[in-house]
Coordinates of C-alpha atoms in Angstrom, one line a residue:
X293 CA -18.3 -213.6 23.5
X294 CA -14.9 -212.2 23.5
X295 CA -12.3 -211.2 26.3
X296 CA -11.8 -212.4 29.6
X297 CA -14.8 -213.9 30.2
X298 CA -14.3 -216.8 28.0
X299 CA -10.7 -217.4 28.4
X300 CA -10.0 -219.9 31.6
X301 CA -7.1 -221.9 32.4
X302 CA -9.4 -225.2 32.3
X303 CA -12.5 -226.1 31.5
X304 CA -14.5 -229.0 32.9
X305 CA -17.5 -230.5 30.9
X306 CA -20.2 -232.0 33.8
X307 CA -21.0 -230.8 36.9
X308 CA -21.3 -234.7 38.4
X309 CA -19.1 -236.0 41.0
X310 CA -16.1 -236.4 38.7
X311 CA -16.1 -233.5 37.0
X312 CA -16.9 -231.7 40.4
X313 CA -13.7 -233.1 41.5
X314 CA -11.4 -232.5 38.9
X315 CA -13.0 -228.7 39.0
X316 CA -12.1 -228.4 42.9
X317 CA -8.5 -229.9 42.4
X318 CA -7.9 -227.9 39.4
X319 CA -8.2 -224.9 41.7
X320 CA -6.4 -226.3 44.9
X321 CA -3.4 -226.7 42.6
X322 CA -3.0 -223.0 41.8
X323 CA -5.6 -222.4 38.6
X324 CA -7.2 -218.9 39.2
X325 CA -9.9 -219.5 36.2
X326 CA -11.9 -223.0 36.6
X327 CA -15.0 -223.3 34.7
X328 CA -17.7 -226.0 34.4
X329 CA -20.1 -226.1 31.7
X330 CA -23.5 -228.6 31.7
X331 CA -25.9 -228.8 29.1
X332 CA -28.5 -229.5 31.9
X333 CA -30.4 -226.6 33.9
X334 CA -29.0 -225.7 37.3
X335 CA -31.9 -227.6 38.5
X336 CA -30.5 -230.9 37.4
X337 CA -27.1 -230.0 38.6
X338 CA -24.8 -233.1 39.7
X339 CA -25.3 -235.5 37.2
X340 CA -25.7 -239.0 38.0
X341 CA -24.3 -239.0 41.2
X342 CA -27.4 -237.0 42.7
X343 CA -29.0 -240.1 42.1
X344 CA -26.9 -242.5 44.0
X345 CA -26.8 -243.9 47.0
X346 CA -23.7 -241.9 48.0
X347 CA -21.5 -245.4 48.4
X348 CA -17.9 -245.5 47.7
X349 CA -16.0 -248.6 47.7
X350 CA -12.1 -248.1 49.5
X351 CA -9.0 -249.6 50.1
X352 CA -9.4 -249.5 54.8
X353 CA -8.3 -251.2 57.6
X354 CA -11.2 -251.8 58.7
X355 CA -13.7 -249.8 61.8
X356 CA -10.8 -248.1 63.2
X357 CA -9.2 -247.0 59.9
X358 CA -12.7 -245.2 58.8
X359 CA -14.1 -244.6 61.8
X360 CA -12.4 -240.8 62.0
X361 CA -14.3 -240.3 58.6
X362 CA -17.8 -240.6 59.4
X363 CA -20.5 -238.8 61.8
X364 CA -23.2 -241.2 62.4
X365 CA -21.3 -244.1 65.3
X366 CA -20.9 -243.0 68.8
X367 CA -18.7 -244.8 70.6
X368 CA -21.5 -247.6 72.2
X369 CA -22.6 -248.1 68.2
X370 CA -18.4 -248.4 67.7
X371 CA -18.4 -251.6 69.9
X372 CA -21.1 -253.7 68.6
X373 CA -20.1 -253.3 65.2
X374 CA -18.0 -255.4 62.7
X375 CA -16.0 -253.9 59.3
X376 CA -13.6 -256.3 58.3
X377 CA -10.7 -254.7 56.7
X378 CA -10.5 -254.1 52.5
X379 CA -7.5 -254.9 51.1
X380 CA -5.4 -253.7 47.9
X381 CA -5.8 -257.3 46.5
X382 CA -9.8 -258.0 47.4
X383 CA -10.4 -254.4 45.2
X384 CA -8.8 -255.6 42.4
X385 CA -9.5 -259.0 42.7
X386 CA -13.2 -258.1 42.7
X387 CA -13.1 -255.7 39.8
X388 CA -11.3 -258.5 37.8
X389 CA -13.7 -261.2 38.8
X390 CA -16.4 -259.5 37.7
X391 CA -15.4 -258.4 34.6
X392 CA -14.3 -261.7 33.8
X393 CA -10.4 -260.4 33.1
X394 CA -11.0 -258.4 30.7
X395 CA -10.5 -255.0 32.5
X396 CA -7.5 -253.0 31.9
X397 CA -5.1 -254.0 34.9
X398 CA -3.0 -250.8 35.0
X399 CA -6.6 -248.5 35.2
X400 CA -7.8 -251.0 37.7
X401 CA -4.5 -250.7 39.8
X402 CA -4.6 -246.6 39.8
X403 CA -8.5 -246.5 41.1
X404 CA -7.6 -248.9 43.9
X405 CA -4.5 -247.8 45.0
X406 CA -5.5 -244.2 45.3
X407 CA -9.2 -245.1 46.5
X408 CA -8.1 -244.6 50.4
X409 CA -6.3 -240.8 49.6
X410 CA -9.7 -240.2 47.3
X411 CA -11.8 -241.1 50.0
X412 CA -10.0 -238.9 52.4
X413 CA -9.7 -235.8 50.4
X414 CA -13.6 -236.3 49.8
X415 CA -14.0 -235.9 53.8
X416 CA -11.4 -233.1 54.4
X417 CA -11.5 -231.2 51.7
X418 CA -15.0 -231.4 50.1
X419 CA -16.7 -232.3 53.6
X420 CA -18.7 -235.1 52.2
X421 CA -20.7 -236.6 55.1
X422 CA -19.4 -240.0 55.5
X423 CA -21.4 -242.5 57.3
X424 CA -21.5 -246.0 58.0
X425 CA -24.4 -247.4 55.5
X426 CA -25.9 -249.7 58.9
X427 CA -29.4 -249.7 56.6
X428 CA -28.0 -251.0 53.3
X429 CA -24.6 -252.5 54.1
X430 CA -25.3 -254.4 57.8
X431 CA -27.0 -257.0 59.1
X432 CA -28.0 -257.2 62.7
X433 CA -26.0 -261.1 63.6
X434 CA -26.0 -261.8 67.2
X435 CA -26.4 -258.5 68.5
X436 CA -24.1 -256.9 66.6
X437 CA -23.9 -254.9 63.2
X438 CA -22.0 -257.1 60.7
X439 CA -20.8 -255.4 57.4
X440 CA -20.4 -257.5 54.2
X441 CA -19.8 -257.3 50.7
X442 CA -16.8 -255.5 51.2
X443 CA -18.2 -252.1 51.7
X444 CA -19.4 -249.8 54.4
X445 CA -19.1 -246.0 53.6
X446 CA -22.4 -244.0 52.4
X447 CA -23.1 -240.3 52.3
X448 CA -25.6 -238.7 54.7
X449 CA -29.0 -237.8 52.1
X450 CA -27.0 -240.3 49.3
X451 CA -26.4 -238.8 46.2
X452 CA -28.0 -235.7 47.2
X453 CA -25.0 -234.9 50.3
X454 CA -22.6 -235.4 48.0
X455 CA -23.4 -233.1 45.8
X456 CA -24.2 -230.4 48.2
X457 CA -21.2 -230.7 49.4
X458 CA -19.5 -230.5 46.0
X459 CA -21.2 -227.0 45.5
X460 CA -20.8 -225.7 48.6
X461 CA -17.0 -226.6 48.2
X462 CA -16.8 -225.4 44.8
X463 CA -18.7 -221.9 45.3
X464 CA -16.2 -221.2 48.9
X465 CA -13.0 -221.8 46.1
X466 CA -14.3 -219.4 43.2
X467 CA -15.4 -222.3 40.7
X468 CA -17.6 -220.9 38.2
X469 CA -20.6 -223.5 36.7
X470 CA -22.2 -221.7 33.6
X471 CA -25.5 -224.4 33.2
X472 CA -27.6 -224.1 30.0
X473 CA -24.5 -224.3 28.5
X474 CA -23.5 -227.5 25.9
X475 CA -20.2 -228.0 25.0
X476 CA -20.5 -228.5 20.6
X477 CA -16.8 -229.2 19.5
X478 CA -13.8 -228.9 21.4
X479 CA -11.0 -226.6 19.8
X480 CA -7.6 -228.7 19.0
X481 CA -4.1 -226.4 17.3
X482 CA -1.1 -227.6 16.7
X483 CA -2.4 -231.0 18.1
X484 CA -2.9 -229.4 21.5
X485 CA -6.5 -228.5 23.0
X486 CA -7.4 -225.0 23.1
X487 CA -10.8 -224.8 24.1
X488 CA -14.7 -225.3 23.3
X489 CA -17.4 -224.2 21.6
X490 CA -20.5 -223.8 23.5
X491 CA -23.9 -222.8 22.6
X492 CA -24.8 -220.3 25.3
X493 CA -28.1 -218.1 25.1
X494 CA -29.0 -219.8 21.9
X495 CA -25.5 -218.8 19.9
X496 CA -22.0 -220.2 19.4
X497 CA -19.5 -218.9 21.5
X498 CA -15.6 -219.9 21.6
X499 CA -14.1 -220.7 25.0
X500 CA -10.2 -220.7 25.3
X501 CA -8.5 -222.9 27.5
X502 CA -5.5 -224.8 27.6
X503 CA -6.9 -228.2 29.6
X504 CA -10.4 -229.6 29.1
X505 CA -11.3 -232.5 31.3
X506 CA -14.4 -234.4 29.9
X507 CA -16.6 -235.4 33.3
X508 CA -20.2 -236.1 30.8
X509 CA -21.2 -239.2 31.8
X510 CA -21.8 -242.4 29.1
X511 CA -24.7 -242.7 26.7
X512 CA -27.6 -244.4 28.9
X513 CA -30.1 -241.7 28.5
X514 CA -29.8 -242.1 24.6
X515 CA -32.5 -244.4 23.2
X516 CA -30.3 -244.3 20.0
X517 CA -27.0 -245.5 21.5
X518 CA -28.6 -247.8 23.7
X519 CA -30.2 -249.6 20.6
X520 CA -26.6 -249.2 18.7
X521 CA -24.3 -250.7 21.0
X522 CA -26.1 -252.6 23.8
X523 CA -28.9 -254.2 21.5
X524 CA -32.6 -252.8 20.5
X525 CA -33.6 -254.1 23.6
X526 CA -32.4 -251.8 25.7
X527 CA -34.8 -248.9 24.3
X528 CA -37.2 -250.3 26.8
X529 CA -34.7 -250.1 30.1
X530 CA -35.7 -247.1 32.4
X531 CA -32.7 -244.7 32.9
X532 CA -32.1 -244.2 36.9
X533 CA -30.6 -240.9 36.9
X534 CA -29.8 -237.9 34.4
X535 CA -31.8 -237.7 31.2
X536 CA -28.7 -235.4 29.9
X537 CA -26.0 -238.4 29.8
X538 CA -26.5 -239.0 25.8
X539 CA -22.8 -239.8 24.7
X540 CA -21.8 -236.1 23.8
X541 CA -18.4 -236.5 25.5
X542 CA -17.7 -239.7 23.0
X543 CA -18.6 -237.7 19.6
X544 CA -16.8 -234.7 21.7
X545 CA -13.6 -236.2 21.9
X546 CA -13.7 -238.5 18.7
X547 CA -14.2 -235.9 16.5
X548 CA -10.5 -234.4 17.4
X549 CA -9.2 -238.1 17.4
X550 CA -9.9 -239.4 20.6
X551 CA -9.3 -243.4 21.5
X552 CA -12.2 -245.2 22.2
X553 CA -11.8 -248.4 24.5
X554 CA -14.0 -250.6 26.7
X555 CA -17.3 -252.8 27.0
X556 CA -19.8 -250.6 24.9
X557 CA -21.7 -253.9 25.0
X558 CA -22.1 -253.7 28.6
X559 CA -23.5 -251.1 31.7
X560 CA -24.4 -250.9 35.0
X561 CA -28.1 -251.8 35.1
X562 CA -30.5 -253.1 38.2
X563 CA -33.7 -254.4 39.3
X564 CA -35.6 -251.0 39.2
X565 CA -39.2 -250.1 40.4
X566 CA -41.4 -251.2 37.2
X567 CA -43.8 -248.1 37.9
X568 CA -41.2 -245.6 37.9
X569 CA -40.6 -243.1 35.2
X570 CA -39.0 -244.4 32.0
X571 CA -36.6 -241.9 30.4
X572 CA -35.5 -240.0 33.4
X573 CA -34.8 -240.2 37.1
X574 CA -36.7 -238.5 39.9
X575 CA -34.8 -235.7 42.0
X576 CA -37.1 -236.6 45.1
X577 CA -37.0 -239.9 44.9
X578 CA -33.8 -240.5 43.5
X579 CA -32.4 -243.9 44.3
X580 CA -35.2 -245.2 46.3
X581 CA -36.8 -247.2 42.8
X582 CA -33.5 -249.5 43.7
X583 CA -35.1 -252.6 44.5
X584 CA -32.2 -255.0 45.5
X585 CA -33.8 -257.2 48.2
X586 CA -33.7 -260.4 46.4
X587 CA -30.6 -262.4 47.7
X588 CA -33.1 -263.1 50.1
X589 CA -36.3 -263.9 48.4
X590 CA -36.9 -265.3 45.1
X591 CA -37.2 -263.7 41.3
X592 CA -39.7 -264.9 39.0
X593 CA -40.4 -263.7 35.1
X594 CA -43.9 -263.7 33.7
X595 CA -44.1 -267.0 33.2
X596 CA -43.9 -267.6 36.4
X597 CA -39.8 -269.5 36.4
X598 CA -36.9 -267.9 38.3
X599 CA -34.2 -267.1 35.5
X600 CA -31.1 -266.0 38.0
X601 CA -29.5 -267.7 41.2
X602 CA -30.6 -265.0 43.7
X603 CA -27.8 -266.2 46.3
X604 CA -25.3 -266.1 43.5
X605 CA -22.8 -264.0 45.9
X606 CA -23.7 -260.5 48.1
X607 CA -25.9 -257.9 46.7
X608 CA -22.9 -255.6 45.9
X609 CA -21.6 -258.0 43.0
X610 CA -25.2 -258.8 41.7
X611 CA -27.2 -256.0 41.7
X612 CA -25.4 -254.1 38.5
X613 CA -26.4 -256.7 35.9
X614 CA -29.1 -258.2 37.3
X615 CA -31.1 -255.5 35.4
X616 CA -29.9 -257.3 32.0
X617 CA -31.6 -260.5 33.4
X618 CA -35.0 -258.9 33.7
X619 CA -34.9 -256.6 30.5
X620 CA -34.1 -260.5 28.6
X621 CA -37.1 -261.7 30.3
X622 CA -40.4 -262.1 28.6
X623 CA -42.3 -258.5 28.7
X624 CA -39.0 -257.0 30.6
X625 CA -40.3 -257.1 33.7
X626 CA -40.2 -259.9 37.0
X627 CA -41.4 -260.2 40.3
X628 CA -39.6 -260.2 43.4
X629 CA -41.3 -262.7 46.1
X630 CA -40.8 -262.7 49.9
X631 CA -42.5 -264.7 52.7
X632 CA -43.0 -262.6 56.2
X633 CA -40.1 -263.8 58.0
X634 CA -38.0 -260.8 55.9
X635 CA -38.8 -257.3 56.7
X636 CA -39.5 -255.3 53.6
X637 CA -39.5 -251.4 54.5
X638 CA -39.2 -249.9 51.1
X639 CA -42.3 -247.4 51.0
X640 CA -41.3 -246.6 47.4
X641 CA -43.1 -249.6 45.7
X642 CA -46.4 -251.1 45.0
X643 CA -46.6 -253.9 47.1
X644 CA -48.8 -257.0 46.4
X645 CA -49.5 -258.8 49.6
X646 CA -51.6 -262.1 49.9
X647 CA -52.6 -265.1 52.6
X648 CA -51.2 -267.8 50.0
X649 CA -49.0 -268.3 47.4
X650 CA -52.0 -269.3 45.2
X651 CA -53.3 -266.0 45.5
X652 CA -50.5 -263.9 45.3
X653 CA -50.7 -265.7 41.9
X654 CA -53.8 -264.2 41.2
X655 CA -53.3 -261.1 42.1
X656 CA -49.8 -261.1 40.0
X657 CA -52.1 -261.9 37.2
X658 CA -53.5 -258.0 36.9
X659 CA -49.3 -256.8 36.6
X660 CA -48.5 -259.2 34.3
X661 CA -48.1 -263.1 35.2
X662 CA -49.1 -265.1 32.7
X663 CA -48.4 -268.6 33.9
X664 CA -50.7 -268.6 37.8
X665 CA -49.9 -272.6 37.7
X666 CA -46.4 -272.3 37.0
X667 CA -46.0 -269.7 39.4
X668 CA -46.8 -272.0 42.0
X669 CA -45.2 -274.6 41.2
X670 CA -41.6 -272.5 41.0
X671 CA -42.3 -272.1 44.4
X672 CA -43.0 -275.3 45.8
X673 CA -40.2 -277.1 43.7
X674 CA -38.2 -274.3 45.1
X675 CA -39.6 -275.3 48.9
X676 CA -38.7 -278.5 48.4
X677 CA -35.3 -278.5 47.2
X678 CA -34.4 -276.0 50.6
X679 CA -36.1 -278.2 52.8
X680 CA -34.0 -281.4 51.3
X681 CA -30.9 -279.5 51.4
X682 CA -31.4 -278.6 55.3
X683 CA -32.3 -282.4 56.3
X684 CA -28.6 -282.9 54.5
X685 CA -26.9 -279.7 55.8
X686 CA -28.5 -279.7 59.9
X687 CA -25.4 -277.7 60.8
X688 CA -25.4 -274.8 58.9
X689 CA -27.4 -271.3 60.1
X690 CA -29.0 -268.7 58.2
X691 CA -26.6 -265.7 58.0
X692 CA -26.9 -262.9 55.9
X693 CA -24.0 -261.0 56.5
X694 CA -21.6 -263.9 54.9
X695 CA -21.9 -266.3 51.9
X696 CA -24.4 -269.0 54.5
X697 CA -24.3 -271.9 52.0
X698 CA -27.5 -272.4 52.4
X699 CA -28.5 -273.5 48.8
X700 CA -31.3 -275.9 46.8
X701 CA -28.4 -278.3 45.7
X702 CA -28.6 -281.4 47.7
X703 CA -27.5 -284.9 47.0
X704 CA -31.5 -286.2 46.6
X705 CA -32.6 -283.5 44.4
X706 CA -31.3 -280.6 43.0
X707 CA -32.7 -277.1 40.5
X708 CA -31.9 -276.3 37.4
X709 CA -30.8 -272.4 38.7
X710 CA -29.7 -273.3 42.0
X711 CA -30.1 -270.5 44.7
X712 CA -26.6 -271.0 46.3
X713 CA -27.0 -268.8 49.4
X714 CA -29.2 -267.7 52.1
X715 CA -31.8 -270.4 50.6
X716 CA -34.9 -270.6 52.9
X717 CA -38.5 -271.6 51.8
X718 CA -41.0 -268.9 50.8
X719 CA -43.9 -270.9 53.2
X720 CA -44.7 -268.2 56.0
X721 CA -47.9 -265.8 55.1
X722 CA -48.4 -263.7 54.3
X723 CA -46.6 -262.7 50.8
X724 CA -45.2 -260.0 49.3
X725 CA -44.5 -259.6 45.7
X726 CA -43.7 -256.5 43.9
X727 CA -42.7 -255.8 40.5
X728 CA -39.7 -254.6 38.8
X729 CA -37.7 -254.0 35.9
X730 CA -34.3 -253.2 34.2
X731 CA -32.6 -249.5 35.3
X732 CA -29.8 -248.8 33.4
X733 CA -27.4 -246.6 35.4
X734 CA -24.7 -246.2 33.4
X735 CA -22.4 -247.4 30.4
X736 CA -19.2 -249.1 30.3
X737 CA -17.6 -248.4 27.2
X738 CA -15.8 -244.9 26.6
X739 CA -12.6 -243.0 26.4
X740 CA -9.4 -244.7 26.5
X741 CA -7.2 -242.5 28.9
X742 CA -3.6 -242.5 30.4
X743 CA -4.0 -244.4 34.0
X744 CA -1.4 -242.1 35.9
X745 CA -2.8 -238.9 34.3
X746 CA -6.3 -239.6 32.8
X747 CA -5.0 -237.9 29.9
X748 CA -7.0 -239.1 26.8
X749 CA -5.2 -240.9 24.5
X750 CA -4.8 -240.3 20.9
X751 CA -6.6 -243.0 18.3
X752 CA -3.7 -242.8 16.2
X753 CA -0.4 -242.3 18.2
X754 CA -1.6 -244.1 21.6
X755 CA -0.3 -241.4 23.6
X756 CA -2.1 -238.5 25.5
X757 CA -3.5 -235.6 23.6
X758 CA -2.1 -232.6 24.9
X759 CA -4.3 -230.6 27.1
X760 CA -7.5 -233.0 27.2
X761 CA -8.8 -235.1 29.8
X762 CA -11.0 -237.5 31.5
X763 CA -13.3 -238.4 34.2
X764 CA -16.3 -240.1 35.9
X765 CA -18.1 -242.3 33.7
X766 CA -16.8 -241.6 30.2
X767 CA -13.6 -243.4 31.4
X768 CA -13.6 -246.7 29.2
X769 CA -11.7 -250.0 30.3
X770 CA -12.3 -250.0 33.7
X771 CA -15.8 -252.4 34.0
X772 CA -16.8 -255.0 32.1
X773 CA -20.2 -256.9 32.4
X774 CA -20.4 -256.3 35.8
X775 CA -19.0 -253.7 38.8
X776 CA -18.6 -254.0 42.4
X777 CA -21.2 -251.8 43.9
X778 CA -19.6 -248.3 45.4
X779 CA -16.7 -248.2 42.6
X780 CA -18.2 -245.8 40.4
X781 CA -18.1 -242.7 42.7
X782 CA -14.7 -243.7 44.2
X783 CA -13.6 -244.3 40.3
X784 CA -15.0 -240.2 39.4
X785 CA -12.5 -238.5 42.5
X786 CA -9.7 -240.8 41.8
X787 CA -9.6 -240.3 38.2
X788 CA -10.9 -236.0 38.1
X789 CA -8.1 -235.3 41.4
X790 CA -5.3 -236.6 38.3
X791 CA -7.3 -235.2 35.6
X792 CA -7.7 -231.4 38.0
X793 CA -3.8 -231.9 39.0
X794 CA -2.5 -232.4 35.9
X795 CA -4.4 -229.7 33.8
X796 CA -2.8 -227.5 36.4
X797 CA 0.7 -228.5 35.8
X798 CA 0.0 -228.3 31.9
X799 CA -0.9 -224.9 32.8
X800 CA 1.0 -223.7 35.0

């Protein structure tokens, strides 16, 4: 392959969210020649953000500040609705909080205080379908909507909108995507990038460019680095979305002396369908194996004990490492248990229904309980301790759309996990259980990169090498242990808009 069709100004590697991004602002800031290469087929296009729910977490002002943004609130929905505003401070108070301090305070700083302009672009410029997630984000309080957990924006289809929109956006600007089309070794002279090597129609073939911007995801589909840096254990988590996220962009960008940087110890991983497939996501089904109900039911293992406080805080700030918590559990797998006063829709489950706790039990036993008697008595020791925290706590109401205090912990008696919030006995038949286990969504640990310019740093001088770039989830430093739900996406335009940008004023 010679000539002009492989020379391009840049050169994005993953045809996700980020790298869609950096592609599309690459081109909007004067770069004639944008190309993205995937290893995947065209079929898998868009990473892991096909698989999301579309939610991105934003700097706002609350209903009236994102209101112009979405397309699903008419103005009678717009009055009974409640979206407190998001400030600077809660962002990166949240992202610290969860990651225990140990995120890198200047990366944190850039993602939130260009989340609101990322957001916007997103809806102007890409025409991402914002909505207001009402089913995942929203509880009906009183008659009126209430959002919590300090989100509320969704895409309309998830993870599939978003990418549809990405293509459509990118095909109307002139952004070729070669797919089939693994990037092998990127080209470094003079200590400046100058291009990849692919492997296209089975042979080698040298792509000049001036900027690459890395956009390949993190190594979660790799049973190899899974059981290397997170622990052999995690060769039995399912993977949620891409089976084509194996950690090329790490050996990519190592091999010409790339900084490495972050939790590789840690990922985003959730309470997953424990039927679903086990090495790849489903494009149908997507995100619908998410099974994230349990701040308001109960989580047992196999022997029948709950091992996590369910009511620990909202869903958003659980749900990415409670997936650790099963995969430790005995057999890797637990049950979620409800009683009928909570309204469980999901479609995409097994559901085991009984009259009685007892027999739920019993019927638990053919998927895996192997304690009936503890079981049972979980749940009544759990009954008991709600009931004696009500006859001590008559004034407080059950209210899922803020942190209720309703808990096990009273002055007469007390668990050994407490359930801190939303606490109310599992006592009305019938029961539903169904059973899950750990998906692993992504990986924390990656490429250390400049915060104003997601330049990738060097191992050896600290400072960006010149002409090479990063995105999406390969960015290393920003999460530790834990995320708050909705920051990955936001995290992939923030991050591939400077990446896109400044590969065209290297260029240019």
């Amino acid at each position: 392959m010679a000539g002009a069709d492989s020379s391009f100004d840049c050169i994005v590697v993953g045809s996700g969210n980020a790298g869609s991004c950096a592609a599309l602002a690459a081109s909007d800031a004067g770069l004639e020649r944008v190309l993205i290469i995937d290893k995947c087929p065209a079929e898998w296009a868009g990473g892991n953000g096909y698989f999301t729910a579309g939610a991105h977490r934003t700097v706002h002002g609350g209903l009236a500040d994102i209101l112009p943004i979405v397309h699903n609130v008419d103005p009678v929905q717009a009055q009974h609705t409640d979206v407190e505003p998001y400030t600077h401070e809660q962002f990166i108070a949240d992202i610290m909080r969860l990651g225990n301090g140990r995120s890198d305070p200047e990366l944190v700083r850039a993602l939130v205080n260009n989340s609101r302009a990322a957001v916007q672009w997103l809806s102007e410029r890409v025409h991402v379908p914002f909505t207001l997630s009402f089913n995942r984000q929203a509880y009906l309080v009183n008659g009126r909507q209430r959002f919590w957990g300090g989100m509320a924006l969704s895409t309309q289809d998830g993870g599939k909108g978003l990418i549809a929109a990405h293509h459509k956006a990118l095909q109307d600007a002139g952004v070729q995507t070669w797919f089939d089309t693994p990037a092998v070794e990127l080209v470094l002279e003079d200590d400046a990038i100058a291009g990849v090597i692919v492997r296209k129609a089975g042979k080698l073939a040298k792509l000049t460019a001036p900027a690459v911007i890395l956009a390949s995801g993190g190594y979660e589909a790799s049973t190899a680095l899974r059981a290397k840096y997170l622990g052999e254990q995690w060769v039995n988590a399912k993977v949620r979305g891409t089976p084509y996220n194996t950690g090329d962009g790490i050996a990519l960008a190592t091999a010409v002396g790339a900084a490495l940087t972050g939790d590789f110890a840690g990922c985003h991983s959730t309470c997953w369908d424990a039927n679903a497939p086990s090495d790849t996501g489903d494009r149908t089904l997507s995100n619908q194996f998410t099974k994230s109900g349990y701040p308001l039911g109960l989580m047992l293992n196999a022997h029948g004990r709950r091992f996590v406080d369910e009511g620990e805080d909202f869903r958003n700030y659980t749900y990415a490492k409670f997936g650790r918590a099963i995969l430790m559990q005995p057999g890797g797998y637990a049950f979620q248990v409800w009683d009928s006063r909570v309204e469980y829709a999901d479609d995409v489950v097994r559901k085991i229904w009984a009259d009685t706790v007892e027999q739920l039990a019993g019927k638990l036993e053919e998927e895996g309980l192997e304690n009936r008697c503890q079981f049972v008595d979980t749940v009544v020791s759990y009954n008991d301790a709600v009931r004696r925290f009500q006859a001590e706590n008559a004034s407080l109401r059950w209210d899922p759309a803020i942190k209720d205090g309703l808990s096990t912990q009273s002055n007469g008696f007390s668990l050994e996990i407490p359930k801190t919030n939303w606490a109310l006995p599992i006592e009305q038949g019938p029961f539903l259980a169904v059973k899950v286990a750990c998906g692993i969504t992504f990986t924390f640990g990656g490429l250390a990169i400049d915060p104003d310019t997601a330049g990738i740093l060097s191992e050896t001088t600290g400072k960006p090498i010149k002409g090479m770039y990063c995105t999406g989830e390969l960015v290393g430093g920003l999460f530790y242990s834990n995320y708050p739900g909705g920051s990955g996406l936001t995290a992939g335009a923030v991050f591939g808009r400077k990446a896109g940008e400044q590969a065209a004023k290297l260029t240019k």
